[in-house]
XYZ file of N, CA and C in Angstrom:
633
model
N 0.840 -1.194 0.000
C 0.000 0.000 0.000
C 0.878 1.249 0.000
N 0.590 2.571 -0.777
C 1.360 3.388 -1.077
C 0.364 4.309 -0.174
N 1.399 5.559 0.158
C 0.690 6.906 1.161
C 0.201 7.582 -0.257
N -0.860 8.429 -0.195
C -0.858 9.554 -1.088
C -1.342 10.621 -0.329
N -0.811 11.235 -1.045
C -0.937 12.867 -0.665
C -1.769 13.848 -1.852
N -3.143 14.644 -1.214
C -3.916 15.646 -2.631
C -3.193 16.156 -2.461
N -2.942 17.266 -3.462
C -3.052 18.705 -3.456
C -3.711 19.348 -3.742
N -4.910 20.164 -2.793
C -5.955 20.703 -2.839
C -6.700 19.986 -2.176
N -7.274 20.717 -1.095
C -8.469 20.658 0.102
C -9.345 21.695 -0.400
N -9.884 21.913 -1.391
C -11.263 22.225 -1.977
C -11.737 21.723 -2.455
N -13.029 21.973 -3.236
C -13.586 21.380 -3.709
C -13.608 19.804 -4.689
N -13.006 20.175 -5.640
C -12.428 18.862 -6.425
C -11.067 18.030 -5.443
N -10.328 18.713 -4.548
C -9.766 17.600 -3.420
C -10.471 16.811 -2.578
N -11.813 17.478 -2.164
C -12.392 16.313 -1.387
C -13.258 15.238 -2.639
N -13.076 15.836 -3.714
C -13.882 14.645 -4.660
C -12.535 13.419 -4.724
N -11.285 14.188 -4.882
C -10.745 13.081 -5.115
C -10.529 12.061 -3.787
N -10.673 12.650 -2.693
C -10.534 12.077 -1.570
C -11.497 10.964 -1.650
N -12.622 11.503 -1.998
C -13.417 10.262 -1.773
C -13.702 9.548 -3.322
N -13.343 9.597 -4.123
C -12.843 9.045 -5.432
C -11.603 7.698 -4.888
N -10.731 8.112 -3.941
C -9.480 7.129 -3.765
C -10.261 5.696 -2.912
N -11.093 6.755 -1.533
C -11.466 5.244 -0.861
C -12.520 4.855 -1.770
N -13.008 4.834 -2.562
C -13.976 4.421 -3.418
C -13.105 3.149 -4.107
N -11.898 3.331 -5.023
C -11.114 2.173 -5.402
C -10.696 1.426 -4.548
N -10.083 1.968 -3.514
C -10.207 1.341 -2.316
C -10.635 0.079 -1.808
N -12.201 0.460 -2.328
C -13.248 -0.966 -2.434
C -12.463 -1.887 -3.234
N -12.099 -1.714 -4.262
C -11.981 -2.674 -5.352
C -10.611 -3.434 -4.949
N -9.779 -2.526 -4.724
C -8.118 -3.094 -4.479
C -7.389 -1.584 -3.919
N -7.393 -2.203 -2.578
C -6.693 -1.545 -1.246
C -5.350 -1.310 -1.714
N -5.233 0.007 -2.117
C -3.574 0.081 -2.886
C -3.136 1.963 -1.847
N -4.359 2.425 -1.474
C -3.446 3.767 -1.197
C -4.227 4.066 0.324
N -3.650 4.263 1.399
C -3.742 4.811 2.616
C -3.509 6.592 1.946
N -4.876 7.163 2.496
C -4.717 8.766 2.462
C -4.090 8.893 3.324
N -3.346 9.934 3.011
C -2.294 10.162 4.495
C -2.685 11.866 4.814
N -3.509 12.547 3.785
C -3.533 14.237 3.989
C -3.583 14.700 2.776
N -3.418 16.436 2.947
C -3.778 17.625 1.958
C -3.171 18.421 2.089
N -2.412 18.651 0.678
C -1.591 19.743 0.923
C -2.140 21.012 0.530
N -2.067 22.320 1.620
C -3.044 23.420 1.084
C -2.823 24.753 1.704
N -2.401 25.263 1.066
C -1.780 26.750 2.288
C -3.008 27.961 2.843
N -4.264 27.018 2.764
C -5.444 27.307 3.354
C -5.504 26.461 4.646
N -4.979 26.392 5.532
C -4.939 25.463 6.515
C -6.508 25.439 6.812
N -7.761 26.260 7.090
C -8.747 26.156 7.259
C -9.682 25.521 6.053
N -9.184 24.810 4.988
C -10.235 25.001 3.999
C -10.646 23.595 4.489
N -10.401 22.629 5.263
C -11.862 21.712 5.298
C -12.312 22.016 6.698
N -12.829 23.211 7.342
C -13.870 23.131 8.209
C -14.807 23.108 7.909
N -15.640 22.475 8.915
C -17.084 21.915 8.789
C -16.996 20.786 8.138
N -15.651 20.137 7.648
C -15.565 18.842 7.064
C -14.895 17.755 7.646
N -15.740 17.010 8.209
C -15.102 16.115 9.356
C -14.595 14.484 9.233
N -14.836 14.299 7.848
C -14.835 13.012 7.777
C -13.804 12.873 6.765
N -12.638 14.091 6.162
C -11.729 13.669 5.278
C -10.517 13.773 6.054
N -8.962 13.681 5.492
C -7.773 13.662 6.175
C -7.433 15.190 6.332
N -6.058 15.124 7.339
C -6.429 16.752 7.873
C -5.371 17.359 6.536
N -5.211 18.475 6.529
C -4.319 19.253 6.234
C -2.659 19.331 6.436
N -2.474 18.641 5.980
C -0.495 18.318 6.600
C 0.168 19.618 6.589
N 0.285 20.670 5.623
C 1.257 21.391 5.010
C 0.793 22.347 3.953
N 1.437 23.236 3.626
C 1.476 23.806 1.790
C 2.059 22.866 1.237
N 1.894 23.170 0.292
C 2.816 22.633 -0.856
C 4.401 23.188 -0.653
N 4.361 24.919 -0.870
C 5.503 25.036 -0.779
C 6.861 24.765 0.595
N 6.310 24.093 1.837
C 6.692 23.906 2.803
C 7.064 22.196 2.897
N 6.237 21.488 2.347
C 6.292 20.060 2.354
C 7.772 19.245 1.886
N 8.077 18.504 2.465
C 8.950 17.365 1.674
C 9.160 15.896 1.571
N 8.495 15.421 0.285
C 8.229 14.089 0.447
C 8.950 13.445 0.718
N 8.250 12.695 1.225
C 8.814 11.045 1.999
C 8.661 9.973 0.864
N 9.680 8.970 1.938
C 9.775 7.769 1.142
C 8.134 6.686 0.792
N 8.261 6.031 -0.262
C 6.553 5.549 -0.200
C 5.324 6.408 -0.796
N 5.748 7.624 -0.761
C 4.491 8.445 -0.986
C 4.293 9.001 -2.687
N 3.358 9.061 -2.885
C 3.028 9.758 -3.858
C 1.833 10.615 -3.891
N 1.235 11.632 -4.629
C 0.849 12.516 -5.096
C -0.566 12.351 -5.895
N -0.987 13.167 -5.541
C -2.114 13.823 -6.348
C -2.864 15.004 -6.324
N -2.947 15.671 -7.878
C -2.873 17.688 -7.735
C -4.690 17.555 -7.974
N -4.798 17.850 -7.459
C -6.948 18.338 -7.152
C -7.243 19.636 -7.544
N -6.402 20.255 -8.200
C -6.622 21.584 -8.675
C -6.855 22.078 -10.034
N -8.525 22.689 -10.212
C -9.093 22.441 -11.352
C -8.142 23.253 -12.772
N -7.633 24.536 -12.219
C -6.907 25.527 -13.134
C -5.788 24.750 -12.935
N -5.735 24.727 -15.102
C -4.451 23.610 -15.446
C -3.308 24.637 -15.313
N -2.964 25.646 -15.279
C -2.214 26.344 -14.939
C -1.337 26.368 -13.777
N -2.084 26.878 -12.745
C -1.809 25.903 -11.423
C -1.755 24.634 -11.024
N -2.475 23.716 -11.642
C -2.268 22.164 -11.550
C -0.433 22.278 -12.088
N 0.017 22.732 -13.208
C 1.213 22.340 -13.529
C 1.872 23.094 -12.159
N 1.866 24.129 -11.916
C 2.733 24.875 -11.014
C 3.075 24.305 -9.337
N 2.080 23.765 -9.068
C 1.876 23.062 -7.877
C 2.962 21.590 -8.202
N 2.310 20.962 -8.901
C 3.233 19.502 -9.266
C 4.594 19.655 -9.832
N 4.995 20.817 -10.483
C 6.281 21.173 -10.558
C 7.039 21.078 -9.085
N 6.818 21.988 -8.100
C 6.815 22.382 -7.362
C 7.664 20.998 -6.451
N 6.414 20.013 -6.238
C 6.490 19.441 -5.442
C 7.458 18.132 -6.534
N 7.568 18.014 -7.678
C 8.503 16.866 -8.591
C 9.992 17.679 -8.216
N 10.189 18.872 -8.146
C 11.761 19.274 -7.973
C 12.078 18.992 -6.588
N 11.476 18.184 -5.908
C 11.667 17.988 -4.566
C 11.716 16.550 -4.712
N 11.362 15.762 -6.300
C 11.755 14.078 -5.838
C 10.514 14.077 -5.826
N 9.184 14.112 -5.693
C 8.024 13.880 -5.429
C 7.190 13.209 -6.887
N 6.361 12.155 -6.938
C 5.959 11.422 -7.826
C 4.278 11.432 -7.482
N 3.736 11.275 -9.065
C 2.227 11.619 -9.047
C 2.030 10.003 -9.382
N 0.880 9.729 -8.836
C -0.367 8.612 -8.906
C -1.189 8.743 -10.091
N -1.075 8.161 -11.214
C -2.399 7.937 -11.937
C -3.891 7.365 -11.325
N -5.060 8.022 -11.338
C -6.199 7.390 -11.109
C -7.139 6.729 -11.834
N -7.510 5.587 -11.794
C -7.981 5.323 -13.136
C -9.148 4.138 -12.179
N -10.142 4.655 -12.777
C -11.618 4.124 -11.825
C -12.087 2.742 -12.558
N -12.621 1.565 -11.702
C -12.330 0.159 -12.271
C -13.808 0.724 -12.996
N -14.606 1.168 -12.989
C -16.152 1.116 -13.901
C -15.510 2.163 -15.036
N -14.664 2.404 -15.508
C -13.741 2.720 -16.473
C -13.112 1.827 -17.897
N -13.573 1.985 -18.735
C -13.127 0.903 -20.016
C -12.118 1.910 -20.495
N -10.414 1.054 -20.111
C -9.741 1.538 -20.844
C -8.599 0.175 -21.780
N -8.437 1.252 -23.327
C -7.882 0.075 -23.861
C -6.417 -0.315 -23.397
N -6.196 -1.671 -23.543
C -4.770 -2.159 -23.138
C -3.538 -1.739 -24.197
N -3.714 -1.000 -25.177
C -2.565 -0.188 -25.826
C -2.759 1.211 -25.457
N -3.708 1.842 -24.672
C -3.529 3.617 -24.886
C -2.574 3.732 -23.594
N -2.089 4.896 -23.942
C -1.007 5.253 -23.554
C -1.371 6.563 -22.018
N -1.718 6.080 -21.079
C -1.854 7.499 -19.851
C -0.692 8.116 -18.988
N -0.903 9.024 -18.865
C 0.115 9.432 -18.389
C 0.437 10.020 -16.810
N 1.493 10.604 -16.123
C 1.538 10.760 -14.853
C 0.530 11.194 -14.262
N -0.058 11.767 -13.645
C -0.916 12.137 -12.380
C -2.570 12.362 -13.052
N -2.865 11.224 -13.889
C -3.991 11.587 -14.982
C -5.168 10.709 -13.512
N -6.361 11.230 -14.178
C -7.451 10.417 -13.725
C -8.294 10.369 -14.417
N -9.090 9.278 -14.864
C -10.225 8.738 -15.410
C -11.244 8.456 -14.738
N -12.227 9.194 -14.989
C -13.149 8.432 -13.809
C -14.582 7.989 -14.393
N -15.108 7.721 -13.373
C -16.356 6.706 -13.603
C -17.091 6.891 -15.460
N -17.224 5.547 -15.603
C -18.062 5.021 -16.618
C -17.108 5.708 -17.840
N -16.041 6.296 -17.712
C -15.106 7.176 -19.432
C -14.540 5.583 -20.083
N -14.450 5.857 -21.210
C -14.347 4.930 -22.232
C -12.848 5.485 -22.925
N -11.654 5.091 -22.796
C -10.329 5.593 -23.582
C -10.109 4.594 -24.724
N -10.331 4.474 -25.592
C -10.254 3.441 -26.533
C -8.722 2.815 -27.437
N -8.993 2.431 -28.695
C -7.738 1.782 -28.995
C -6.364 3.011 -29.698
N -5.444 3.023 -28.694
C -3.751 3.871 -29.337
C -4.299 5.280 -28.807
N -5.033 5.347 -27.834
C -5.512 7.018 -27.221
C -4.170 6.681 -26.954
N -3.668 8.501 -26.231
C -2.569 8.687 -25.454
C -3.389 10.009 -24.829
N -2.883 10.068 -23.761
C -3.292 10.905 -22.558
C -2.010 11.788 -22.007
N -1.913 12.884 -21.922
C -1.134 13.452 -21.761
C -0.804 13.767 -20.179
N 0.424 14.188 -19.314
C 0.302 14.219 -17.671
C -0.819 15.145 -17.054
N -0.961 14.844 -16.593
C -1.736 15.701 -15.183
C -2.766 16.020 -16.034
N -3.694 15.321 -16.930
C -4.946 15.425 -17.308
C -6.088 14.395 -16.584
N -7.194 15.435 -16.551
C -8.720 15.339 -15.372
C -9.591 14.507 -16.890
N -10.030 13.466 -16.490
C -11.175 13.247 -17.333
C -12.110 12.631 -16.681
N -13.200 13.582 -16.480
C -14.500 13.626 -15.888
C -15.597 12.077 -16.417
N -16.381 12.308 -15.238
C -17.090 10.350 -15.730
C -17.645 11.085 -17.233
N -18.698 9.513 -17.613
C -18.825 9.326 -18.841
C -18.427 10.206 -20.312
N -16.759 10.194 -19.769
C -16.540 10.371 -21.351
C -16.145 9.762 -22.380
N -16.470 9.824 -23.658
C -16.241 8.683 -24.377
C -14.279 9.558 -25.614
N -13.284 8.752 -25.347
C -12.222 9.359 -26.132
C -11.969 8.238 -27.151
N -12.320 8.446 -28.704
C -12.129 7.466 -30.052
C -11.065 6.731 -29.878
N -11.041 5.911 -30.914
C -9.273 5.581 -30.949
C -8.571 6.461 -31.685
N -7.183 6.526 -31.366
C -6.441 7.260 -31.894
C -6.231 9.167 -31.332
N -6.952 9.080 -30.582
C -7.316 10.389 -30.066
C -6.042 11.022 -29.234
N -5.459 11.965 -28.658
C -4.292 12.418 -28.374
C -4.567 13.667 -27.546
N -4.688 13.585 -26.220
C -5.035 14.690 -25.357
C -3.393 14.908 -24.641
N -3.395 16.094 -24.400
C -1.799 16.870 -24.283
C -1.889 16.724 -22.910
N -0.426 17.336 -21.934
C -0.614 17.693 -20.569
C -1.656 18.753 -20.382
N -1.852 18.355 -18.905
C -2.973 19.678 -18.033
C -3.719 19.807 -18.852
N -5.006 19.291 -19.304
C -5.658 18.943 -19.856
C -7.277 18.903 -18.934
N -8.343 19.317 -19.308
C -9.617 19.176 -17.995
C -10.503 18.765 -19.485
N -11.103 17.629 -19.147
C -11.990 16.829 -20.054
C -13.455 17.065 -18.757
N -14.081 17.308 -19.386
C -15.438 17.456 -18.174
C -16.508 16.566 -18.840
N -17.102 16.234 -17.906
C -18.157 15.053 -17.714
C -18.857 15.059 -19.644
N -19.213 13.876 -19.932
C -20.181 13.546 -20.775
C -19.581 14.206 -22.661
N -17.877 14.084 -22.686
C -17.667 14.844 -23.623
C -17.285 13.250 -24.562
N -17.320 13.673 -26.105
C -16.885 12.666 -27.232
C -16.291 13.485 -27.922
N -14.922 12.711 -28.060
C -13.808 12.745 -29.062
C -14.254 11.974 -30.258
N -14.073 12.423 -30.995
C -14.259 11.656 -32.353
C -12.511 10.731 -32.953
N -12.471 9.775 -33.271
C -10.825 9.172 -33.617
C -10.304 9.799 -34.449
N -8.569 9.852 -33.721
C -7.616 10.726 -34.761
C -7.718 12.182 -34.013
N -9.101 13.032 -33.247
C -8.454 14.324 -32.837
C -7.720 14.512 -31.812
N -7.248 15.446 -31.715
C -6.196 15.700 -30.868
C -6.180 17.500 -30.335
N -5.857 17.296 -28.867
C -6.534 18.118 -28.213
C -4.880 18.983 -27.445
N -4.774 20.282 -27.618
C -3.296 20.744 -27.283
C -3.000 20.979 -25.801
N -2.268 21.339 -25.237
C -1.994 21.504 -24.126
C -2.932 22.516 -22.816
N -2.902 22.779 -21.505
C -3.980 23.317 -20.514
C -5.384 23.959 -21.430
N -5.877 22.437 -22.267
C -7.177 23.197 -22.725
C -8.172 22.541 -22.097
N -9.408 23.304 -21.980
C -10.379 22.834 -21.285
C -11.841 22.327 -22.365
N -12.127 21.397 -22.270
C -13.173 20.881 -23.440
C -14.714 20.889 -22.154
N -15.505 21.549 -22.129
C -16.425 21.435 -21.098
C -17.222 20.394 -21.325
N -18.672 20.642 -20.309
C -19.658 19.230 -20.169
C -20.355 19.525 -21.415
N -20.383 17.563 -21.590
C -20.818 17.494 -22.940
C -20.521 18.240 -24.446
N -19.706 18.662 -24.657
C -18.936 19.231 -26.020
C -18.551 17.314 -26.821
N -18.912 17.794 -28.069
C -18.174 16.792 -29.147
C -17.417 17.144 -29.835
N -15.744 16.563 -30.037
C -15.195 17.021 -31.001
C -15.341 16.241 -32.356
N -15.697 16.452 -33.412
C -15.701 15.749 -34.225
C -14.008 15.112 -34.899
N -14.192 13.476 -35.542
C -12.818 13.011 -35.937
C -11.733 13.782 -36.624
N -10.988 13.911 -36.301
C -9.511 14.230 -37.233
C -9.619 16.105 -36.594
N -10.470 16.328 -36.025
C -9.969 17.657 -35.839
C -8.994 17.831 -34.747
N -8.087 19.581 -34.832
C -7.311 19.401 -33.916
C -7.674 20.719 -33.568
N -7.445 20.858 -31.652
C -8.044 21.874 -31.104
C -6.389 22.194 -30.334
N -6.332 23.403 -30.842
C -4.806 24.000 -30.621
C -4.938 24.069 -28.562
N -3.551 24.489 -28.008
C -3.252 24.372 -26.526
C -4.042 25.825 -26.130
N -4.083 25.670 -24.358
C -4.758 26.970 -24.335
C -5.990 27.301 -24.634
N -6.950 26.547 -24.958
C -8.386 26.687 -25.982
C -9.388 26.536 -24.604
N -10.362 26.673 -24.683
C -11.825 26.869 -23.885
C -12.529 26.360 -24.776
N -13.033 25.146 -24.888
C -14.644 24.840 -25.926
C -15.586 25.048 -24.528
N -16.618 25.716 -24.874
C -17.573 26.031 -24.297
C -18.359 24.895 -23.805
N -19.513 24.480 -23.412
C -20.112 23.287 -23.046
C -21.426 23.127 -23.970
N -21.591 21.999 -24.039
C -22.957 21.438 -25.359
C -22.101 21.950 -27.089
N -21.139 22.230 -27.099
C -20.222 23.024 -28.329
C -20.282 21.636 -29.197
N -20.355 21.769 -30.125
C -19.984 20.506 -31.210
C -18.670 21.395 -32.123
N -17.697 20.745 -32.171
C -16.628 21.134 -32.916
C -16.524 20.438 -34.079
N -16.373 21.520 -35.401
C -16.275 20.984 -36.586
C -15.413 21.138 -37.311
N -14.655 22.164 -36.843
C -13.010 22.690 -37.571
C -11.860 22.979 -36.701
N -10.705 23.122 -37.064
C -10.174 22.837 -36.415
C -10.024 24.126 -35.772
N -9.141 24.074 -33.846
C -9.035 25.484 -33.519
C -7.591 26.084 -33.092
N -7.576 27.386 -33.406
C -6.435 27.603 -33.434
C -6.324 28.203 -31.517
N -4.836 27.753 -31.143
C -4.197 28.471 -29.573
C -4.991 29.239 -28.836
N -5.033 29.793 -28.032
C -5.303 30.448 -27.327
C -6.937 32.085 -27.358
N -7.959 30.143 -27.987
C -9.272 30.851 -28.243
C -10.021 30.228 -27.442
N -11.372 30.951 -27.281
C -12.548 30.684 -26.708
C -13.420 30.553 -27.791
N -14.041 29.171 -27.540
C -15.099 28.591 -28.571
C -16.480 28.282 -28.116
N -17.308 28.174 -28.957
C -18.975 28.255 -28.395
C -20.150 27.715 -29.518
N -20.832 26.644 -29.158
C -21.921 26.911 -29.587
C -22.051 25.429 -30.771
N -22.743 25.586 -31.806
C -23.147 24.449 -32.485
C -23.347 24.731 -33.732
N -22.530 24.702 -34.814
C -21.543 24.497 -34.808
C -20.344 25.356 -33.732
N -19.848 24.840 -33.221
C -18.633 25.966 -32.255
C -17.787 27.404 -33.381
N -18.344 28.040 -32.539
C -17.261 29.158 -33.405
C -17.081 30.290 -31.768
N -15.729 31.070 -32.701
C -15.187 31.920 -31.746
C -15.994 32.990 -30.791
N -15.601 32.963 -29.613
C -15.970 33.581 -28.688
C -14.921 35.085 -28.079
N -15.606 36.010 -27.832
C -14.991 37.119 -26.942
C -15.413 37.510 -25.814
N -14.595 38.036 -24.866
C -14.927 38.138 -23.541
C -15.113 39.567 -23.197
């Protein structure tokens, strides 16, 4: 049994908290050991998860332990796990057994899959990418690091998705397209062309958005 350690005692940290004893059930592989969070107060009124060990920037891992970043902005997800890897520190893949994933795709460090997502045949998954339950990713599909896949989304096979982009609930990308790094697809968005860096997309067909 390995220690793990979140990072992040908010919101999506206590999901993963109780996301871990949930596998748990299936095959007893990780004792929570805590949260790393330089909110020392952020789980009051929450009595039933592990306490608060540390910040991040104060912490230094131990032997046995590994990692996991609970922090929804991929921005900060990288900055935090940097943080704590130049210290020797190693991330946990999560990957939920009511999860169909194929035995050639390729996942990567501190990724999670969760309930009912479908990764199919030669996906590759890029590090420290979130993929929310029922999503379905084609074969051949290619999601980058820091990456947030949110609940109920379809990849079509062959697209490929660039680095800290966020694809919201329920968006489809259609096959062979490629959605540049940096991107926002909006939610219910059907994507039909491809998108370029550092845009905000919307709608059905998806087209560009301003703020």
């Amino acid at each position: 049994m390995k220690d793990i350690i979140i990072i992040g005692a908010r919101g999506y940290g206590r999901e993963i908290h109780d996301f871990i004893k949930h596998l748990n059930t299936y095959r007893n592989e990780y004792k929570i050991v805590g949260f790393l969070d330089d909110k020392s107060d952020a789980l009051q009124g929450f009595d039933r998860y592990a306490p608060i060990i540390s910040s991040v920037e104060e912490y230094l891992p131990q032997k046995n332990e590994v990692f996991f970043c609970a922090l929804g902005d991929a921005f900060a997800r990288e900055k935090y796990i940097n943080i704590i890897k130049n210290k020797g520190g190693h991330f946990a893949s999560l990957i939920h057994p009511t999860s169909i994933v194929n035995s050639n795709a390729i996942i990567g460090e501190g990724v999670v899959i969760s309930a009912y997502s479908i990764v199919s045949s030669c996906v590759k998954i890029g590090n420290n990418t979130i993929v929310h339950p029922f999503c379905n990713l084609g074969h051949d599909t290619e999601v980058a690091d820091n990456c947030t896949i949110e609940s109920y989304c379809f990849f079509g096979g062959f697209s490929k998705i660039g680095h800290h982009t966020t694809i919201h609930t329920r968006s489809t990308i259609l096959p062979h397209i490629i959605v540049g790094d940096n991107v926002s697809v909006g939610a219910g968005s059907v994507v039909i062309r491809n998108v370029k860096s550092n845009t905000s997309i919307f709608g059905v067909p998806a087209k560009k958005i301003e703020f």
